[in-house]
Short mmCIF file of C-alpha atoms in Angstrom, two decimals:
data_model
loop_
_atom_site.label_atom_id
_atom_site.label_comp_id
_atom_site.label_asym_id
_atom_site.label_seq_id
_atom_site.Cartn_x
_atom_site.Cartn_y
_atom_site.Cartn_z
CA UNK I 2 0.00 0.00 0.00
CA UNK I 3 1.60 3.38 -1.01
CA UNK I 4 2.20 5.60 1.93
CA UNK I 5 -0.12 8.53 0.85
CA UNK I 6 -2.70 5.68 1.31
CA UNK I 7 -1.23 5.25 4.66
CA UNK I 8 -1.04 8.66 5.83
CA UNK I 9 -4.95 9.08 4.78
CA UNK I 10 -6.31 5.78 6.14
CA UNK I 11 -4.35 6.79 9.55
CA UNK I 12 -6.05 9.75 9.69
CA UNK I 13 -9.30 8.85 8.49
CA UNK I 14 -9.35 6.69 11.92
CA UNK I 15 -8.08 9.95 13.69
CA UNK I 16 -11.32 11.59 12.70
CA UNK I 17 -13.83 8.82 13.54
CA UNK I 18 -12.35 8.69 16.75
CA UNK I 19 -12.54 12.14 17.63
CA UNK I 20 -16.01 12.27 16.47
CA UNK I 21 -17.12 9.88 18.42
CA UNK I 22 -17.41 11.68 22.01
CA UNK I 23 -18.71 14.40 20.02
CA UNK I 24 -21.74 12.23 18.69
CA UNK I 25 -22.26 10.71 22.11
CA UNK I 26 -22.47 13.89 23.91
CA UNK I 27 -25.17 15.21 21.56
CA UNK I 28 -27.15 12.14 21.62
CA UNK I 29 -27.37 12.32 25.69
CA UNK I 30 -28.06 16.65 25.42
CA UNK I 31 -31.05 15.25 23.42
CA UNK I 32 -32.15 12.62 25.50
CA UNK I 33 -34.76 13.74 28.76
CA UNK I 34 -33.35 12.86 31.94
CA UNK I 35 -29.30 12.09 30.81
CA UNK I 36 -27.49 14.93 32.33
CA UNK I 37 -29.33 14.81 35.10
CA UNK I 38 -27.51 14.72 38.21
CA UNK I 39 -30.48 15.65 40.91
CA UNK I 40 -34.50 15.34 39.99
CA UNK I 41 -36.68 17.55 41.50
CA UNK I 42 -40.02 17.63 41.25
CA UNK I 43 -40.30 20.58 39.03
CA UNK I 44 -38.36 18.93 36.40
CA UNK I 45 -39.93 15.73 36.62
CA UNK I 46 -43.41 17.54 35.55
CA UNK I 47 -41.28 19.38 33.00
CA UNK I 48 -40.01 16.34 31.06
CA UNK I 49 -43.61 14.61 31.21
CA UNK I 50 -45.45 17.05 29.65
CA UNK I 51 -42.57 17.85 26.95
CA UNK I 52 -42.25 14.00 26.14
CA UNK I 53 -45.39 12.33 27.10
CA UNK I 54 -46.71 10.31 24.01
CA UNK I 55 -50.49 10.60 25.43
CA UNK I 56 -50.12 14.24 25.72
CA UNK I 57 -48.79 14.49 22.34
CA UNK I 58 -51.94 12.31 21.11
CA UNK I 59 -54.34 15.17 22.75
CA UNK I 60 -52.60 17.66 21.07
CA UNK I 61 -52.39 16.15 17.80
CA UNK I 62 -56.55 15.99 18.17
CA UNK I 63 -56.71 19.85 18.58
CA UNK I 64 -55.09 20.35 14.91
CA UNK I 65 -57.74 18.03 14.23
CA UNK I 66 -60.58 20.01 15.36
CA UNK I 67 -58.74 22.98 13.80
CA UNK I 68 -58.55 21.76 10.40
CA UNK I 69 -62.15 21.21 11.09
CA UNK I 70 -63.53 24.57 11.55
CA UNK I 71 -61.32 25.63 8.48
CA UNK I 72 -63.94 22.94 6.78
CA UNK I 73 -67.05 24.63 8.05
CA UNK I 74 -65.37 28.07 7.21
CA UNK I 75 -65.09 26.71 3.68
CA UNK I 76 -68.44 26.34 2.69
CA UNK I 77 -69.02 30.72 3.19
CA UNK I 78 -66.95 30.31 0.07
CA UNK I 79 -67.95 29.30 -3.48
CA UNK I 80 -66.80 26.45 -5.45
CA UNK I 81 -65.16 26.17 -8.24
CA UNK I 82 -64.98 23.22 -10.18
CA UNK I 83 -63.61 22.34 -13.87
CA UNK I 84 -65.08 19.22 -16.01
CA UNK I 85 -64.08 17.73 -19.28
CA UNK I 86 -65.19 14.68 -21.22
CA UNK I 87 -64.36 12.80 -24.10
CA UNK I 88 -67.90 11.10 -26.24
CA UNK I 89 -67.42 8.62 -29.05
CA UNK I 90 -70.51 7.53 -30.90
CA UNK I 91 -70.81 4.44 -33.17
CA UNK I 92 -74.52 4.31 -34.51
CA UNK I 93 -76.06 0.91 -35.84
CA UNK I 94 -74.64 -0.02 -39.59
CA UNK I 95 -78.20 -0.08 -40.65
CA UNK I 96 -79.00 3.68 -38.96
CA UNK I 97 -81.39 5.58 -41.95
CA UNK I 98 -79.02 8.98 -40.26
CA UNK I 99 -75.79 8.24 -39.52
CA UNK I 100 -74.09 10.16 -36.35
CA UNK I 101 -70.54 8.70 -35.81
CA UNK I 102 -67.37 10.55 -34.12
CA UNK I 103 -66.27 12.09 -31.31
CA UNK I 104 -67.78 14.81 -28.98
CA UNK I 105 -65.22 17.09 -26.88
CA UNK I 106 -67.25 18.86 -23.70
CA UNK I 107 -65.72 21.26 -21.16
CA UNK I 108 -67.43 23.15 -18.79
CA UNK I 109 -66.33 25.79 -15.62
CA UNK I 110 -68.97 25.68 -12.29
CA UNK I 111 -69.23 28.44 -10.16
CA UNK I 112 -71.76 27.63 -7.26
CA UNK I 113 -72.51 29.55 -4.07
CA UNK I 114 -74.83 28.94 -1.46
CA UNK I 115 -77.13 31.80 -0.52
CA UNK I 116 -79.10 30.57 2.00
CA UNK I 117 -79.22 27.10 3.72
CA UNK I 118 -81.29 27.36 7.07
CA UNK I 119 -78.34 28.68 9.04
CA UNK I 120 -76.68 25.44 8.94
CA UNK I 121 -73.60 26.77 7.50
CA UNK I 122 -73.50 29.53 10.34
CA UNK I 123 -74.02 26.55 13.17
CA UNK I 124 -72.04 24.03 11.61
CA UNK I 125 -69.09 26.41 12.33
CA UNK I 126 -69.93 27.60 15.64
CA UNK I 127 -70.03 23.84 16.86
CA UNK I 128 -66.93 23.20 15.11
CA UNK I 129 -65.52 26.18 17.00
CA UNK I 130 -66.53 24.87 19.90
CA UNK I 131 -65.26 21.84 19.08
CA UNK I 132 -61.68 23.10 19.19
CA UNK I 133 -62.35 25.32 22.33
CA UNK I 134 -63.41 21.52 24.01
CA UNK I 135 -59.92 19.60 22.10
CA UNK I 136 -57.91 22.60 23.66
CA UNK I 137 -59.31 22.35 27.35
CA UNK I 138 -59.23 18.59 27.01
CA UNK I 139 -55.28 18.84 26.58
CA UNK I 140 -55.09 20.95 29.49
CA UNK I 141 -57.07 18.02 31.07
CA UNK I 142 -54.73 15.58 30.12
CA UNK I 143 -51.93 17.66 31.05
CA UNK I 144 -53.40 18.70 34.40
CA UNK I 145 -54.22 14.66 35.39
CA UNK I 146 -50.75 13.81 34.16
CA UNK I 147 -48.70 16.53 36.19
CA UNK I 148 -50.68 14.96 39.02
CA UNK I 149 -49.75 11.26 37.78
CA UNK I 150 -46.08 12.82 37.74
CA UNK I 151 -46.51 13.99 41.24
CA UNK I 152 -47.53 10.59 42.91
CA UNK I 153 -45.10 8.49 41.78
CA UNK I 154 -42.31 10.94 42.62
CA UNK I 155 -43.30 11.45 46.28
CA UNK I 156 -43.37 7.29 46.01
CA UNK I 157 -40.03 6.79 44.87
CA UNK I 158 -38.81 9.85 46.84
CA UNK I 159 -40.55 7.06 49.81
CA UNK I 160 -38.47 4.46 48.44
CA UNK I 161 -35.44 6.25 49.01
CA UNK I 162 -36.29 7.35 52.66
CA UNK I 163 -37.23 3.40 53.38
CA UNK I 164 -33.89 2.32 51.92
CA UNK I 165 -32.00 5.02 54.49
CA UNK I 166 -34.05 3.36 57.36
CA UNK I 167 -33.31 -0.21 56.33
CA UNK I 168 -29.41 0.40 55.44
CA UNK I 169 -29.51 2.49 58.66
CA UNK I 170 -31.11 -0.29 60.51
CA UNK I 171 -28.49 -2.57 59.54
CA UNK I 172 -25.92 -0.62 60.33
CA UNK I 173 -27.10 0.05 63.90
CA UNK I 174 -27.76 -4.35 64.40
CA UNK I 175 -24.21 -4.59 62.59
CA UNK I 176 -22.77 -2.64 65.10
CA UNK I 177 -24.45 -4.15 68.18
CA UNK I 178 -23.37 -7.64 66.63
CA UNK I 179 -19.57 -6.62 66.65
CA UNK I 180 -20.29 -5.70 70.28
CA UNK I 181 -21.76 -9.04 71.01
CA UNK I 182 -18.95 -11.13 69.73
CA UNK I 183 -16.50 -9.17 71.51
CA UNK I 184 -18.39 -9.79 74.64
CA UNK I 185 -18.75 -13.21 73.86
CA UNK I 186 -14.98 -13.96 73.28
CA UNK I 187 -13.90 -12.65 76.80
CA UNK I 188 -17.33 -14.53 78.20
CA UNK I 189 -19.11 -11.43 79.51
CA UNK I 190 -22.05 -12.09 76.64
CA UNK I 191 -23.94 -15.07 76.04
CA UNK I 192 -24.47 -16.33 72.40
CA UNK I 193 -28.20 -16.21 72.47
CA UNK I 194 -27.26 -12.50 71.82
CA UNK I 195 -24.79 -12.64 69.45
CA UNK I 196 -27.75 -14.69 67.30
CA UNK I 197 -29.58 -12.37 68.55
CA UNK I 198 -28.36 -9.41 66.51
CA UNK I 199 -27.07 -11.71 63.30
CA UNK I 200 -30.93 -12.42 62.87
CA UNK I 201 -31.71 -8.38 63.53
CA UNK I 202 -29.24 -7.84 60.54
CA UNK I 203 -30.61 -10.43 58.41
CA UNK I 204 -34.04 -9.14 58.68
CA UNK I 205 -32.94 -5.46 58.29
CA UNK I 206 -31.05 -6.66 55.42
CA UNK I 207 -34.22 -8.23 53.75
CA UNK I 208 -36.10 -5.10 54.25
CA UNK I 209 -33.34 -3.27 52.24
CA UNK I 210 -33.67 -5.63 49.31
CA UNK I 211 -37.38 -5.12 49.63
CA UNK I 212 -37.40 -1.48 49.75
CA UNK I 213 -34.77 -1.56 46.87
CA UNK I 214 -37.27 -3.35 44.40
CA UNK I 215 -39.79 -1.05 45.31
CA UNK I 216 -37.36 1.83 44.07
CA UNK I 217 -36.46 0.34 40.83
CA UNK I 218 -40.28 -0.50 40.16
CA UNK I 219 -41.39 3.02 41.16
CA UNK I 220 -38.84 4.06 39.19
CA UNK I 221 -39.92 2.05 35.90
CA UNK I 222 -43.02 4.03 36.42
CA UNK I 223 -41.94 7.29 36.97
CA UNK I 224 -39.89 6.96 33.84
CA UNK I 225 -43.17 5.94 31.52
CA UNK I 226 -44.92 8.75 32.93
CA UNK I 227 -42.08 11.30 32.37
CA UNK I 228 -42.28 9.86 28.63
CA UNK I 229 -38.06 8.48 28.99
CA UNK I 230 -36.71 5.04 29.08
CA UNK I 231 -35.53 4.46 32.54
CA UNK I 232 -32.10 3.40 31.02
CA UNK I 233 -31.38 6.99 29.78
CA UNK I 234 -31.15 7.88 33.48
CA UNK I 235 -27.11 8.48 34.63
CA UNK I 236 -26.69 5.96 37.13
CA UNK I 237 -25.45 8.04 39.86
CA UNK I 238 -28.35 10.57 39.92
CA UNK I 239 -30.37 11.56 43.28
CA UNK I 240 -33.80 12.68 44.12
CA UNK I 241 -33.74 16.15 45.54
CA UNK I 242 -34.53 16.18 49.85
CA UNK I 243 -37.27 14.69 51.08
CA UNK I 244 -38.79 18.35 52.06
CA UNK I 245 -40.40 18.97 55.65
CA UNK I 246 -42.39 22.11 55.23
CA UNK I 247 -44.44 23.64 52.65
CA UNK I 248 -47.41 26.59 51.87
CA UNK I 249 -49.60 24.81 54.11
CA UNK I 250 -47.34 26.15 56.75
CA UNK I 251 -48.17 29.73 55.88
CA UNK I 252 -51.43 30.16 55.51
CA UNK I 253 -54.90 27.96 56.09
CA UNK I 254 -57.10 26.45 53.40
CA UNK I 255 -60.28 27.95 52.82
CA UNK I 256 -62.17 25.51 51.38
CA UNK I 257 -64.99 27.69 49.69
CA UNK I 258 -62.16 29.77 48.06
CA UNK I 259 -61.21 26.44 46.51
CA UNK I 260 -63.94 25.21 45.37
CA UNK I 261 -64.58 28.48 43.61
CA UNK I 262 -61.00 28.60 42.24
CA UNK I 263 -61.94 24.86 40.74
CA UNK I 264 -65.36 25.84 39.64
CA UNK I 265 -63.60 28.66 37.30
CA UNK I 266 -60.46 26.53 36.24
CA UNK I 267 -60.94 23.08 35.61
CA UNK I 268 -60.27 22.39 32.16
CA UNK I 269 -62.86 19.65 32.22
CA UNK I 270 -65.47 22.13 33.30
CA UNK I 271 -64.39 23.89 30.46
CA UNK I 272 -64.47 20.95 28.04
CA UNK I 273 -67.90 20.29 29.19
CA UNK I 274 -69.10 24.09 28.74
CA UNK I 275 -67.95 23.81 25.39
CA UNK I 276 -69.63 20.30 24.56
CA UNK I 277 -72.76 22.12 25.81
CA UNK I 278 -72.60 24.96 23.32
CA UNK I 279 -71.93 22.34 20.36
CA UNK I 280 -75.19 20.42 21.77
CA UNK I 281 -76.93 24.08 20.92
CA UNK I 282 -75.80 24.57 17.71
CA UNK I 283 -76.57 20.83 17.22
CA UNK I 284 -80.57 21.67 17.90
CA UNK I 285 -79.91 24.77 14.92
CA UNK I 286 -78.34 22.84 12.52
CA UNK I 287 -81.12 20.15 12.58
CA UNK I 288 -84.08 22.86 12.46
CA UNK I 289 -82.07 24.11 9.44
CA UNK I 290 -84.08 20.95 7.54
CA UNK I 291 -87.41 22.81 7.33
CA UNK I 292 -85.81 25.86 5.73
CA UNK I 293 -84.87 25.91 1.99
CA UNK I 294 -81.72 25.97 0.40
CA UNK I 295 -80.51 28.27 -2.24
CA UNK I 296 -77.69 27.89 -4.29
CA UNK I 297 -76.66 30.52 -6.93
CA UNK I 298 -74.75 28.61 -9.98
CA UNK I 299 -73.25 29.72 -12.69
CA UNK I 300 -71.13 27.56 -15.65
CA UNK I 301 -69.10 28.48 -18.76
CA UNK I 302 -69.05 25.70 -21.01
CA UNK I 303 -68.09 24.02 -24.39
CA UNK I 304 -68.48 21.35 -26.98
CA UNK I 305 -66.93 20.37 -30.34
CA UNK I 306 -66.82 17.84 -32.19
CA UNK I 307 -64.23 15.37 -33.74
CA UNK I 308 -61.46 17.40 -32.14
CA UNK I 309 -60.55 19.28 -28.92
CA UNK I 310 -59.27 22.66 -30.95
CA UNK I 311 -61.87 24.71 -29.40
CA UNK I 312 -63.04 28.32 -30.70
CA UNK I 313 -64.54 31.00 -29.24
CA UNK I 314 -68.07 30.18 -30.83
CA UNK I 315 -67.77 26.46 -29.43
CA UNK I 316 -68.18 28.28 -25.37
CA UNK I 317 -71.39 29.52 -23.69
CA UNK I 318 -72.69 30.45 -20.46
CA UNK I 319 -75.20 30.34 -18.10
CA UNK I 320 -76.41 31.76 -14.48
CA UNK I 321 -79.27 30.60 -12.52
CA UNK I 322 -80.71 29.91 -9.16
CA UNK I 323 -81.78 27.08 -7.00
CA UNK I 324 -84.11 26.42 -4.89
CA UNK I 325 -84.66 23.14 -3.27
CA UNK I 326 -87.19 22.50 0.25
CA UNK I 327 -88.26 19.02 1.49
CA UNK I 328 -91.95 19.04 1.18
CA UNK I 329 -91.71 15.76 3.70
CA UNK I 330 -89.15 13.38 4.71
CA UNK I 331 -91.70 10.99 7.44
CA UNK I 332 -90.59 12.93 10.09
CA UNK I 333 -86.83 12.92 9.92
CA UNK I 334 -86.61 16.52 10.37
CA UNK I 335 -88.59 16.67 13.51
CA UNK I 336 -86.79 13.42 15.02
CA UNK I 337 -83.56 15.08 14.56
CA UNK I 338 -84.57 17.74 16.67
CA UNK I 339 -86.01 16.05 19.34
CA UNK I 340 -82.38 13.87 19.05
CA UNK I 341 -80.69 17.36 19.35
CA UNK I 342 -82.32 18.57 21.87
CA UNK I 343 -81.91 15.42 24.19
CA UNK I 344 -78.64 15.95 23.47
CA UNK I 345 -78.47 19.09 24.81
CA UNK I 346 -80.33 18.14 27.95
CA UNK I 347 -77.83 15.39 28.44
CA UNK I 348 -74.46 17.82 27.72
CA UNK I 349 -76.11 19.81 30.74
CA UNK I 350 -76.66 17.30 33.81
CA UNK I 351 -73.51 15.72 32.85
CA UNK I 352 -71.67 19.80 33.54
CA UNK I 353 -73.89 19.66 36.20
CA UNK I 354 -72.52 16.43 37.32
CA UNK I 355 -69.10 17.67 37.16
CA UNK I 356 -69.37 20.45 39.24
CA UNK I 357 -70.76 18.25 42.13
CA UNK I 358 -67.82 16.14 41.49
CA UNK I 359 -65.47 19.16 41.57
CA UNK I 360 -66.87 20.71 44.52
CA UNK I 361 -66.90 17.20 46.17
CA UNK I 362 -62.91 16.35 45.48
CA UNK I 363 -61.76 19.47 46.11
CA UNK I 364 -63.82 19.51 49.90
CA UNK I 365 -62.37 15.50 50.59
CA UNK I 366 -58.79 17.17 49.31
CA UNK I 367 -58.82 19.99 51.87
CA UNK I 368 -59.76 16.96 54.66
CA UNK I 369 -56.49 14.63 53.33
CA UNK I 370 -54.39 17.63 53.60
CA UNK I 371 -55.83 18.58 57.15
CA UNK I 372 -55.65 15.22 58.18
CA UNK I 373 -51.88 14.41 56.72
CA UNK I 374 -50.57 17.98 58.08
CA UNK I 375 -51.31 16.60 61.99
CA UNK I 376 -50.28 13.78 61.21
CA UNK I 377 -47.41 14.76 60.68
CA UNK I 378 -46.83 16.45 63.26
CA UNK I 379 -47.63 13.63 65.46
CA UNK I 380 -45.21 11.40 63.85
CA UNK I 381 -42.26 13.74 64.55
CA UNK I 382 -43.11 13.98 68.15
CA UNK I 383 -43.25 10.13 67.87
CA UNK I 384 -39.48 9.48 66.08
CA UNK I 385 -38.41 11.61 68.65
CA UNK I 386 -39.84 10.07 71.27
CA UNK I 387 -38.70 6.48 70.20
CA UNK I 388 -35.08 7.67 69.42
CA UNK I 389 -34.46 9.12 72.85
CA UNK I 390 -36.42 5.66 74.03
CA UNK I 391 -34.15 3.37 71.97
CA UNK I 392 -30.90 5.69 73.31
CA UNK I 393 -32.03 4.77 77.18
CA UNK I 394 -33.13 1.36 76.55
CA UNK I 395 -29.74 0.84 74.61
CA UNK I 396 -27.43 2.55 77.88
CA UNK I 397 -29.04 -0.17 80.50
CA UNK I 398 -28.70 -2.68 78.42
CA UNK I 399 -24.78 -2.22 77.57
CA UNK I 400 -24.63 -1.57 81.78
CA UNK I 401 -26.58 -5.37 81.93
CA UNK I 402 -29.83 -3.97 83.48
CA UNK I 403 -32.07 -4.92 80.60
CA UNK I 404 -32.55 -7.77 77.98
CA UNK I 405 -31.88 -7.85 74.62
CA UNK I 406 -35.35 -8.18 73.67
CA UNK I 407 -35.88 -4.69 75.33
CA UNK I 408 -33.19 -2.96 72.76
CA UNK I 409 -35.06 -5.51 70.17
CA UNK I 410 -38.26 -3.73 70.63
CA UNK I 411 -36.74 -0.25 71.15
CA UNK I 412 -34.66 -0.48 68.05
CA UNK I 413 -38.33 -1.89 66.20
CA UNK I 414 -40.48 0.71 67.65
CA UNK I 415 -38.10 3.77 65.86
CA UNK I 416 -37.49 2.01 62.50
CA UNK I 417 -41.82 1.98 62.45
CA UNK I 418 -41.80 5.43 63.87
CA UNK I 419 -39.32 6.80 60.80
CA UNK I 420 -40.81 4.79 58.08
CA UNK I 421 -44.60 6.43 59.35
CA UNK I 422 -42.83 9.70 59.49
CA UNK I 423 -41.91 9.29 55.73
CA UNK I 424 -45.30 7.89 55.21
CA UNK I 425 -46.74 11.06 56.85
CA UNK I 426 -44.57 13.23 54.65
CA UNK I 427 -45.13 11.63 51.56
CA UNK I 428 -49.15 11.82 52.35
CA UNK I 429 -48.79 15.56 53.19
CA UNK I 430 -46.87 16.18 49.79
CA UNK I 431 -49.40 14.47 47.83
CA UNK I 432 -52.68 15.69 49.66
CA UNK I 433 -50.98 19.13 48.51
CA UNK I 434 -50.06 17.99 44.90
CA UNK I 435 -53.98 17.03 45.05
CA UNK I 436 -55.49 20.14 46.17
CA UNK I 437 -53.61 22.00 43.22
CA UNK I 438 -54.87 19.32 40.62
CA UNK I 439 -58.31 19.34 41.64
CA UNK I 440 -58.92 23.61 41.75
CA UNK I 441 -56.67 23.48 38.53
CA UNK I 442 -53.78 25.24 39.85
CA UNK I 443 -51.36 23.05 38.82
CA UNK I 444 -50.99 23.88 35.10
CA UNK I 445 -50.06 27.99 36.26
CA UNK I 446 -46.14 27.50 36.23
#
């Protein structure tokens, strides 16, 4: 191989290798979630609703209803349409006038509707209305979702709190085993308790593998709700603090103000309102059948024969007007009304529905906030109370004036107190997560 080959070959290798990194770092900017090194809640919600495939679906439906009203708006318009045929004629062999050849038509339609019953002017309104009820839907979806997003963060952010209490757990029975042994060596402990805490660490270990799965599965769904493969995730990266105060702190609930923050911006509410005014028009575009219909159409035409060369004298024109009204249709007309306007009735219990459902979520909201907020509270004086239990229990039994089983139950009664602490926490979080889904609040960033 001549050198020149070499030299380029060499640094043809140079280049891929230097382009590598390059290609690898923009690949993981692009990927949700890669360069993270701490997720917080905010930017958990963040990635969902940027990346969520469902969301994207409800979005995709609003250019839907879109392209729909520019339908409706379309027939305001007139039409224009262009036809041209080709007629060959073969008469009979016997025929007493022969006609044979080839007839060349073309013709231009205008038509515009003048009048139709308002149907045209409904048939936009409800499609209107049907994009006003796409666009709240998607702030539905996103609302319920940010929510969704919410839950299984303050789970895995549980998780992570139970696998602190478990390794911590172990730790503590590891230590109290090393004590043991020693104790045992120079006979001033008996074996039973050396068992004693190898079984304590065994256990405390299970609970760790236990509260590990329960991570990684959390985790799986946090991931599918956030819209990322859980493998695009750096390996090493944290959950921000388990907080321990929040706006509940500052200032009390008023429930009433709630429920009429919800009442004025639920997107479903709003989804429903709409669906209601499309269930009007509905009723106007089927009483449009007992009006008439009139179309103004005009066409320029022409025909030749034997060729397509046309002339000037080959074209003419015309203009008229239509007017067509069913006479009777066996009641079809009538029936559609009655149809629409059961319709209508139906669009309005179910909003009316809705808002007892609102007003009913948001109150039992307000009462899992209330009720997680003391308990809180009561947990904390609780760990505290079992830690300083566990410390005293722990001192009389190193000075031989209580049993193991004492420090067994001491050391049982905080790891319960500190995982209900983090269940209290977690509950508090959520009840709060839940009062800004259900008045709406959670889609104002």
């Amino acid at each position: 191989m001549p050198l020149k080959t070499h030299v380029l070959f060499f640094l043809s290798l140079v280049g891929l290798a230097a382009s590598l990194p390059a290609a690898a770092a923009q690949q993981a900017a692009t990927t949700p979630g890669a360069s993270l090194q701490v997720l917080d809640l905010a930017t958990a919600k963040e990635i969902a609703v940027a990346g969520s495939p469902s969301l994207r679906a409800v979005q995709d439906r609003i250019e839907q209803a879109r392209q729909q009203v520019r339908q409706k708006q379309a027939a305001w318009l007139p039409s224009l349409d262009a036809t041209t045929s080709l007629t060959h004629t073969e008469d009979a062999a016997n025929a007493t006038l022969s006609d044979d050849g080839d007839t060349y038509d073309a013709a231009l339609t205008a038509t515009l509707t003048l009048f139709d019953g308002f149907s045209r002017s409904y048939n936009l309104k409800s499609a209107r209305y049907g994009e006003t009820a796409s666009v709240e839907a998607e702030k539905d979806a996103r609302r319920l979702l940010i929510f969704s997003v919410a839950q299984s963060y303050y789970a895995l952010q549980s998780a992570t709190e139970n696998i602190a209490i478990a390794q911590s757990d172990k730790d503590y029975n590891a230590g109290q085993l090393l004590e043991a042994e020693a104790r045992h060596n120079v006979g001033a402990g008996s074996l039973s308790d050396v068992l004693n805490f190898k079984i304590k660490v065994n256990t405390a270990a299970s609970s760790l593998i236990n509260a590990e799965k329960t991570y990684a599965v959390t985790l799986t769904g946090l991931a599918a709700l956030m819209g990322v493969d859980e493998k695009d995730f750096p390996k090493d990266f944290t959950l921000a603090p388990l907080e321990t105060t929040g706006p509940w702190d500052s200032a009390p609930l008023v429930t009433e103000d709630l429920v009429t923050e919800a009442l004025a911006l639920r997107p479903d509410l709003g989804q429903n309102d709409a669906a209601l005014k499309q269930a009007d028009t509905a009723i106007g575009i089927a009483r449009s059948g007992y009006y008439p219909t009139v179309n103004l159409k005009g066409a320029f035409s022409g025909s030749r024969e034997d060729n397509a060369r046309y002339e000037g004298d080959d074209f003419g024109s015309s203009i008229g007007v239509t007017v067509q009204m069913n006479l009777f249709s066996g009641g079809d007309t009538r029936a559609k009304v009655t149809e629409a306007e059961a319709a209508r009735r139906e669009a309005l219990h179910s909003l009316e529905d809705l808002k007892l459902t609102v007003r009913k979520e948001v109150r039992e909201a307000v009462e899992e906030i209330d009720t997680a907020h003391r308990q809180v509270k009561l947990q904390e004086e609780t760990v505290a109370l079992t830690r300083r239990s566990r410390e005293l229990v722990e001192e009389e039994y190193r000075a031989g004036k209580t049993s193991v089983v004492k420090l067994n139950e001491a050391q049982n009664n905080l790891v319960s107190a500190e995982g209900d602490l983090v269940d209290a926490r977690v509950s508090l979080f959520t009840a709060w997560e839940k009062i800004r889904s259900v008045t709406g609040t959670n889609l104002n960033r």
